[in-house]
């Protein structure tokens, strides 16, 4: 009996040790997997995986993991060559010559050529494609003529291929930062004659698409990527989360590795709380937020009324107490004293009465987020208190003032001129602005600030960086 008991105890001990070793091995396997996998939350919406048509921060954040272009911003905020081997420019900045790296491959193993890039760019200028990014290329010689159908594609000499790896781009006027513009998602190529197919997507970045469901998008390593040896992350899981509060909680529960723009906006209700967290990082971008004006509105038609409204905008206050992320006002202003405010008010009252505009309503449109609504509410409070005008905040398209965002993805804040020239000046290059002060003088828009992006990131993640054009590239991350 004693002999049996000893044998039984030995068996139990053996089983326990085996289970313990098995558990350790499993834990080690999990640890190994987690160190090469990144998980984050993105807004639950339909994503257009065609980089040429990408036109929002959220969409760009996903597409930029699957496709890449000729340049990108390094973690130092400088433009670095990516798929380009070299980029040369003429002294007058009107001619740019781009040479691709040798042996670039698509995820299906086929060669990436200059023709892939040129075909992608010219398709943007095909009016039938209704591409929202088309006007961003009108600085290229005859690009507007091609878009308007005034010349045929075989007559277009703005972009030419000199050999299978070399592209020449000629400009309408000097463009000093074309290398920066090339880092933007809409300038990324798609394979010639290929379809944007979720089941068989051909990509050219560090990752390729493994699966796309209603719950998550999973990316896996692209073994044909030119810099594959330096990509430490092997798998990316993008959880599609409908509620931004829930997405924020996933970070606190350590179910995601980071949370914030450009993938998902930190909810307004948690901005003050997040600003106090040690995990919070703020990155300065050149994404330009402003108020677009309908100058046909009876109040905004008047130059003095427009300028008085702009004078009371406190962009510094908005950045410090609503955004909580050190966003920088575009125009530096001195604080108004009571006498100055009284003078503005009296001037405003007199014009309203003489023009019989006391009952006119100034409608402000937000972009659908609570943060945007809160920004407009703060502005309208100032205008109501100081000028006693009637202000209404709406989500409708027919508004006299619209809270807008523009990102051409460069470090030159004056590139807002492309937006203004297209939407407000009918693409008349002779009216191109050269300074923010000129824009302020004409009051076509009310500049607010250059937006900083806030990101919460756990301390085991290294290399997280948001570039001036608002992109965060997961391929550059390391996980301990």
C-alpha positions in Angstrom: 0.0 0.0 0.0 2.8 2.3 0.9 4.6 1.4 -2.3 1.5 2.3 -4.3 1.1 5.6 -2.4 4.7 6.6 -3.3 4.2 5.7 -7.0 0.9 7.8 -7.0 2.7 10.8 -5.4 5.5 10.6 -8.0 2.9 10.5 -10.8 1.1 13.5 -9.4 4.4 15.4 -9.1 5.4 14.5 -12.7 2.0 15.7 -14.0 2.3 19.0 -12.1 5.8 19.7 -13.4 4.7 18.8 -16.9 1.7 21.1 -16.7 3.9 23.9 -15.2 6.5 23.5 -18.0 3.7 23.4 -20.6 2.2 26.6 -19.2 5.6 28.3 -19.2 6.2 27.3 -22.8 2.7 28.7 -23.7 3.4 31.9 -21.9 6.7 32.3 -23.7 5.0 31.7 -27.0 2.4 34.3 -26.2 5.0 36.7 -25.1 6.9 36.2 -28.3 3.7 36.7 -30.4 2.7 39.9 -28.5 6.2 41.5 -29.0 5.6 41.4 -32.7 2.0 42.3 -32.8 0.4 45.8 -32.4 -3.3 46.2 -31.5 -5.2 49.5 -31.6 -8.7 50.8 -32.0 -10.1 52.6 -35.1 -13.4 54.1 -35.8 -16.1 51.7 -37.0 -16.8 52.8 -40.5 -16.2 51.7 -44.1 -12.6 52.3 -45.2 -11.7 53.0 -48.8 -8.4 51.2 -49.3 -7.5 53.1 -52.5 -4.9 55.6 -51.5 -5.7 57.9 -54.5 -9.2 58.4 -53.1 -8.3 58.6 -49.4 -9.4 62.0 -48.1 -9.7 61.9 -44.3 -7.4 61.4 -41.3 -9.0 58.1 -40.2 -8.9 56.7 -43.7 -5.3 57.8 -44.3 -4.3 56.1 -41.0 -5.4 52.7 -42.3 -4.3 53.1 -45.9 -0.8 54.3 -45.0 -0.1 50.9 -43.3 -0.7 49.1 -46.6 0.7 51.5 -49.2 3.6 53.9 -49.2 5.1 56.5 -51.5 8.4 58.0 -52.6 9.1 59.9 -49.4 8.0 60.0 -45.8 8.7 62.0 -42.7 11.4 60.7 -40.4 11.0 60.9 -36.6 13.0 64.1 -36.7 10.3 65.7 -38.8 12.5 65.8 -41.9 11.6 64.4 -45.3 13.3 61.1 -46.0 13.6 59.1 -49.2 11.3 56.0 -49.1 10.7 54.2 -52.4 12.7 56.9 -54.2 16.4 56.4 -54.6 16.9 60.1 -55.4 15.0 63.3 -56.0 16.5 66.2 -57.9 15.0 69.7 -58.5 15.9 72.5 -60.8 17.1 75.8 -59.5 13.7 77.5 -60.2 11.8 74.5 -58.5 9.7 74.0 -61.7 11.2 70.7 -62.7 11.6 67.6 -60.4 13.3 64.3 -61.4 12.5 61.2 -59.3 14.4 57.9 -59.5 12.9 54.8 -57.9 14.9 52.3 -56.0 16.0 49.2 -57.9 14.0 45.9 -57.4 10.9 47.4 -55.7 8.2 44.7 -55.4 4.5 44.7 -55.0 3.1 42.2 -52.4 2.4 39.7 -55.2 6.1 39.7 -56.1 5.8 41.8 -59.4 8.0 44.8 -60.0 7.0 48.4 -59.0 7.8 50.7 -61.9 7.6 54.4 -62.7 4.5 53.6 -64.8 2.6 52.5 -61.7 3.2 55.9 -60.1 2.4 57.9 -63.2 -0.7 56.0 -64.0 -1.9 56.5 -60.4 -1.3 60.2 -60.5 -2.9 60.8 -63.9 -6.0 58.8 -62.8 -6.4 61.4 -60.0 -6.7 64.1 -62.8 -9.4 62.1 -64.6 -12.5 64.1 -63.9 -14.7 61.0 -64.4 -13.2 59.5 -61.3 -14.5 62.3 -59.1 -11.4 62.3 -57.0 -11.5 64.8 -54.1 -7.7 65.2 -54.2 -7.5 66.3 -57.9 -7.1 70.1 -57.1 -4.0 69.3 -55.0 -2.2 68.5 -58.2 -3.2 71.5 -60.2 0.3 73.1 -59.6 1.6 70.5 -62.1 1.9 71.9 -65.6 -1.3 71.5 -67.6 -2.9 69.4 -64.9 -5.9 71.6 -64.7 -6.3 71.5 -68.5 -6.2 67.7 -68.4 -8.8 67.7 -65.6 -11.1 70.1 -67.5 -10.8 68.0 -70.7 -9.0 70.8 -72.6 -6.2 68.5 -73.6 -6.0 64.7 -74.0 -3.9 62.4 -71.8 -1.4 61.8 -74.7 -0.9 65.6 -74.9 -0.2 66.0 -71.2 3.5 66.7 -70.6 3.3 67.7 -66.9 4.4 64.2 -65.9 6.6 62.0 -68.1 8.5 58.7 -67.8 12.1 58.9 -69.0 12.8 55.2 -68.2 11.2 52.4 -66.1 12.5 53.9 -62.9 12.6 57.6 -63.6 9.8 60.2 -63.5 10.0 63.9 -64.5 7.4 66.4 -63.2 7.1 69.9 -64.5 5.3 72.6 -62.6 3.1 75.6 -63.5 5.0 77.7 -61.0 7.8 77.1 -58.5 6.9 74.4 -56.0 9.7 74.3 -53.4 8.3 71.4 -51.3 7.1 68.8 -53.8 9.2 66.2 -52.0 7.0 66.8 -48.9 3.8 66.6 -51.0 5.0 63.2 -52.2 4.7 61.8 -48.7 0.9 62.1 -48.7 -1.4 59.2 -49.0 -3.1 60.4 -52.2 0.4 60.3 -53.9 0.9 56.6 -53.1 0.7 54.2 -56.1 -1.6 51.3 -56.9 -0.5 48.5 -59.2 -1.4 49.3 -62.8 -4.6 47.5 -64.0 -5.2 46.1 -60.5 -8.4 46.4 -58.6 -8.8 47.5 -55.0 -10.1 44.2 -53.7 -10.3 43.3 -50.0 -10.0 39.7 -50.8 -6.8 40.1 -52.9 -5.4 43.5 -52.2 -1.9 44.1 -53.8 0.1 46.5 -51.6 3.6 48.0 -51.5 4.2 48.8 -47.8 5.5 46.8 -44.9 2.1 45.0 -44.5 -0.5 43.3 -46.6 -4.1 42.7 -45.9 -4.9 39.4 -44.2 -8.6 39.9 -43.4 -11.2 42.6 -43.3 -14.4 41.9 -41.2 -17.0 43.9 -39.4 -15.0 43.6 -36.2 -11.4 44.1 -37.2 -8.9 44.6 -39.9 -5.8 42.3 -39.7 -2.6 43.1 -41.5 0.4 40.8 -41.8 4.0 41.2 -42.8 4.7 41.8 -46.5 7.7 39.6 -47.3 8.3 41.4 -50.6 8.7 44.8 -48.9 12.0 46.5 -49.8 12.9 47.3 -46.1 11.4 44.1 -44.7 14.5 43.3 -42.6 14.0 46.5 -40.5 10.2 45.8 -39.8 9.9 44.2 -36.4 6.1 44.2 -36.2 4.7 41.1 -37.9 1.0 41.5 -37.3 -1.3 44.5 -36.9 -4.9 44.2 -35.5 -7.1 47.2 -36.0 -10.2 46.8 -33.9 -13.3 48.4 -35.4 -14.9 50.1 -32.3 -18.1 52.1 -32.8 -18.0 54.0 -29.5 -15.1 56.3 -28.7 -15.6 56.1 -25.0 -15.3 52.3 -25.2 -12.2 52.6 -27.4 -10.7 54.9 -24.7 -11.5 52.3 -22.0 -9.8 49.6 -24.1 -6.5 51.5 -23.6 -7.0 51.7 -19.8 -7.7 48.0 -19.8 -4.4 47.4 -21.8 -6.3 45.6 -24.5 -4.8 48.0 -27.1 -1.3 49.3 -27.4 -2.1 52.9 -28.2 -5.1 55.2 -28.7 -5.5 58.5 -30.4 -5.2 60.4 -33.6 -4.9 59.8 -36.5 -6.6 56.4 -35.8 -9.2 57.6 -33.3 -10.0 61.0 -31.7 -9.7 61.0 -27.9 -13.4 61.7 -26.9 -14.1 65.2 -25.7 -15.4 63.8 -22.3 -12.0 62.3 -21.6 -9.7 65.0 -22.9 -9.1 66.7 -19.5 -8.5 63.3 -17.9 -6.2 62.1 -20.7 -4.1 65.4 -20.5 -3.0 64.4 -17.0 -1.9 60.8 -17.9 1.8 60.1 -18.1 1.1 57.9 -21.2 0.0 61.0 -23.2 2.1 62.2 -26.1 1.3 65.3 -28.2 2.7 65.7 -31.7 2.6 69.0 -33.7 1.2 68.7 -37.2 0.6 71.2 -40.0 -3.1 70.3 -40.3 -4.8 73.6 -40.6 -8.1 74.2 -38.9 -10.2 77.2 -39.8 -13.6 78.6 -40.3 -14.8 78.7 -43.9 -17.1 81.7 -44.5 -20.1 82.1 -46.8 -19.5 85.7 -47.9 -23.0 85.8 -49.4 -24.4 85.7 -45.9 -25.9 89.2 -45.1 -23.7 89.7 -42.0 -20.5 88.2 -43.5 -20.8 90.3 -46.6 -19.8 93.3 -44.6 -16.0 93.7 -44.3 -16.1 95.4 -40.9 -18.5 92.9 -39.4 -16.3 90.0 -40.6 -13.1 91.5 -39.2 -14.8 92.3 -35.9 -15.9 88.7 -35.6 -12.4 87.4 -36.4 -10.9 89.8 -33.8 -12.8 88.1 -31.0 -11.6 84.5 -31.9 -9.2 83.4 -29.1 -7.4 80.4 -30.7 -5.0 80.1 -27.8 -8.0 79.6 -25.4 -9.4 76.9 -27.7 -6.1 75.0 -27.9 -5.5 75.2 -24.1 -8.9 74.6 -22.6 -10.9 72.6 -25.2 -8.2 70.7 -27.2 -5.9 70.3 -24.2 -3.0 69.4 -26.5 -0.8 72.5 -27.2 -2.1 73.1 -30.6 -0.6 76.3 -31.9 -2.7 79.3 -33.0 -2.0 80.3 -36.6 -2.2 84.0 -35.8 -0.7 85.4 -32.7 -3.0 88.0 -31.1 -2.8 90.3 -28.1 -5.5 90.0 -25.5 -8.2 92.7 -25.9 -8.9 95.2 -23.1 -12.4 96.3 -22.2 -12.1 99.6 -24.1 -11.2 97.8 -27.3 -14.1 95.4 -26.9 -16.5 98.2 -26.3 -15.4 100.0 -29.4 -15.9 96.8 -31.5 -19.3 96.3 -30.0 -20.5 99.8 -30.7 -19.2 99.6 -34.2 -20.9 96.2 -34.7 -24.2 97.5 -33.3 -24.3 100.6 -35.5 -23.8 98.5 -38.7 -26.4 95.9 -37.7 -29.0 98.7 -37.0 -28.2 100.8 -40.1 -28.3 97.7 -42.3 -31.4 96.2 -40.6 -29.6 93.0 -39.7 -30.6 92.6 -36.0 -32.7 89.6 -36.7 -30.3 87.8 -39.0 -29.1 84.4 -37.7 -25.4 83.4 -38.1 -25.4 79.6 -38.5 -22.2 77.6 -37.6 -21.7 74.1 -38.9 -19.6 71.5 -36.8 -18.0 68.4 -38.4 -20.1 65.9 -36.5 -17.9 65.5 -33.4 -18.5 66.8 -29.9 -15.1 68.5 -30.0 -16.0 70.5 -33.1 -19.4 71.4 -31.6 -17.7 72.5 -28.4 -15.2 74.7 -30.3 -18.1 76.4 -32.1 -20.1 76.8 -28.9 -17.1 78.6 -27.3 -16.8 80.9 -30.3 -20.5 81.7 -30.5 -20.6 82.5 -26.8 -18.0 85.2 -27.4 -20.0 86.6 -30.3 -23.3 86.5 -28.5 -22.0 88.1 -25.3 -20.0 90.8 -27.1 -22.2 91.5 -30.1 -25.6 90.1 -29.0 -26.1 88.6 -32.4 -28.2 85.5 -33.0 -26.1 82.4 -33.5 -27.1 78.8 -34.2 -24.9 75.7 -34.3 -26.0 73.1 -36.8 -24.8 70.0 -38.6 -26.6 71.0 -41.9 -24.6 71.8 -45.0 -26.3 75.2 -45.5 -24.4 77.2 -42.9 -22.8 80.6 -43.0 -19.7 79.5 -41.2 -18.2 76.0 -41.4 -15.5 74.4 -39.1 -13.1 72.9 -41.6 -9.8 71.1 -41.8 -7.2 71.1 -44.5 -4.1 68.9 -44.8 -1.9 68.9 -47.9 0.8 67.3 -45.8 3.6 69.7 -45.7 5.3 71.9 -43.1 4.5 75.1 -45.0 1.4 76.6 -43.4 0.8 78.7 -46.5 -0.1 75.6 -48.5 -3.6 76.5 -47.3 -3.5 78.7 -50.5 -4.2 75.6 -52.6 -7.5 75.1 -50.7 -8.5 78.7 -50.9 -7.5 79.0 -54.6 -9.6 76.0 -55.5 -12.7 76.5 -53.4 -12.9 80.2 -53.2 -11.0 81.6 -56.3 -11.9 79.2 -59.1 -8.3 77.9 -59.5 -7.1 81.3 -60.7 -3.3 81.0 -60.0 -2.9 84.7 -60.4 -4.7 85.2 -57.1 -2.5 82.8 -55.2 -1.8 84.1 -51.6 1.8 84.5 -50.3 1.1 85.1 -46.6 -1.4 84.4 -43.8 -1.7 88.2 -43.3 -3.0 88.5 -46.9 -5.6 85.9 -46.2 -6.5 87.6 -42.9 -6.9 90.9 -44.7 -9.4 89.5 -47.2 -11.2 87.4 -44.5 -12.0 84.5 -46.9 -11.5 82.3 -43.9 -10.9 82.7 -40.1 -7.6 80.8 -39.3 -7.7 79.0 -36.0 -4.7 76.8 -35.3 -2.3 74.1 -36.5 -3.6 71.0 -34.9 -1.6 68.8 -32.5 -2.4 65.1 -32.3 -2.8 63.5 -28.9 -1.9 59.8 -28.5 -2.0 57.6 -25.4 0.7 54.9 -25.6 1.8 52.2 -23.1 5.5 52.4 -22.0 6.5 49.1 -23.7 6.0 50.7 -27.1 8.9 52.5 -28.7 9.2 54.6 -31.8 5.7 56.0 -31.9 5.7 59.2 -34.0 3.0 61.3 -35.7 4.5 63.2 -38.7 3.6 66.8 -39.7 1.2 65.4 -42.3 -0.7 63.5 -39.6 0.5 60.0 -40.4 1.6 57.3 -37.9 3.5 54.4 -39.4 3.2 51.2 -37.4 6.1 49.6 -39.3 8.5 51.9 -37.3 7.3 50.7 -33.9 9.1 48.4 -31.5 7.4 46.5 -28.7 9.2 45.3 -25.6 
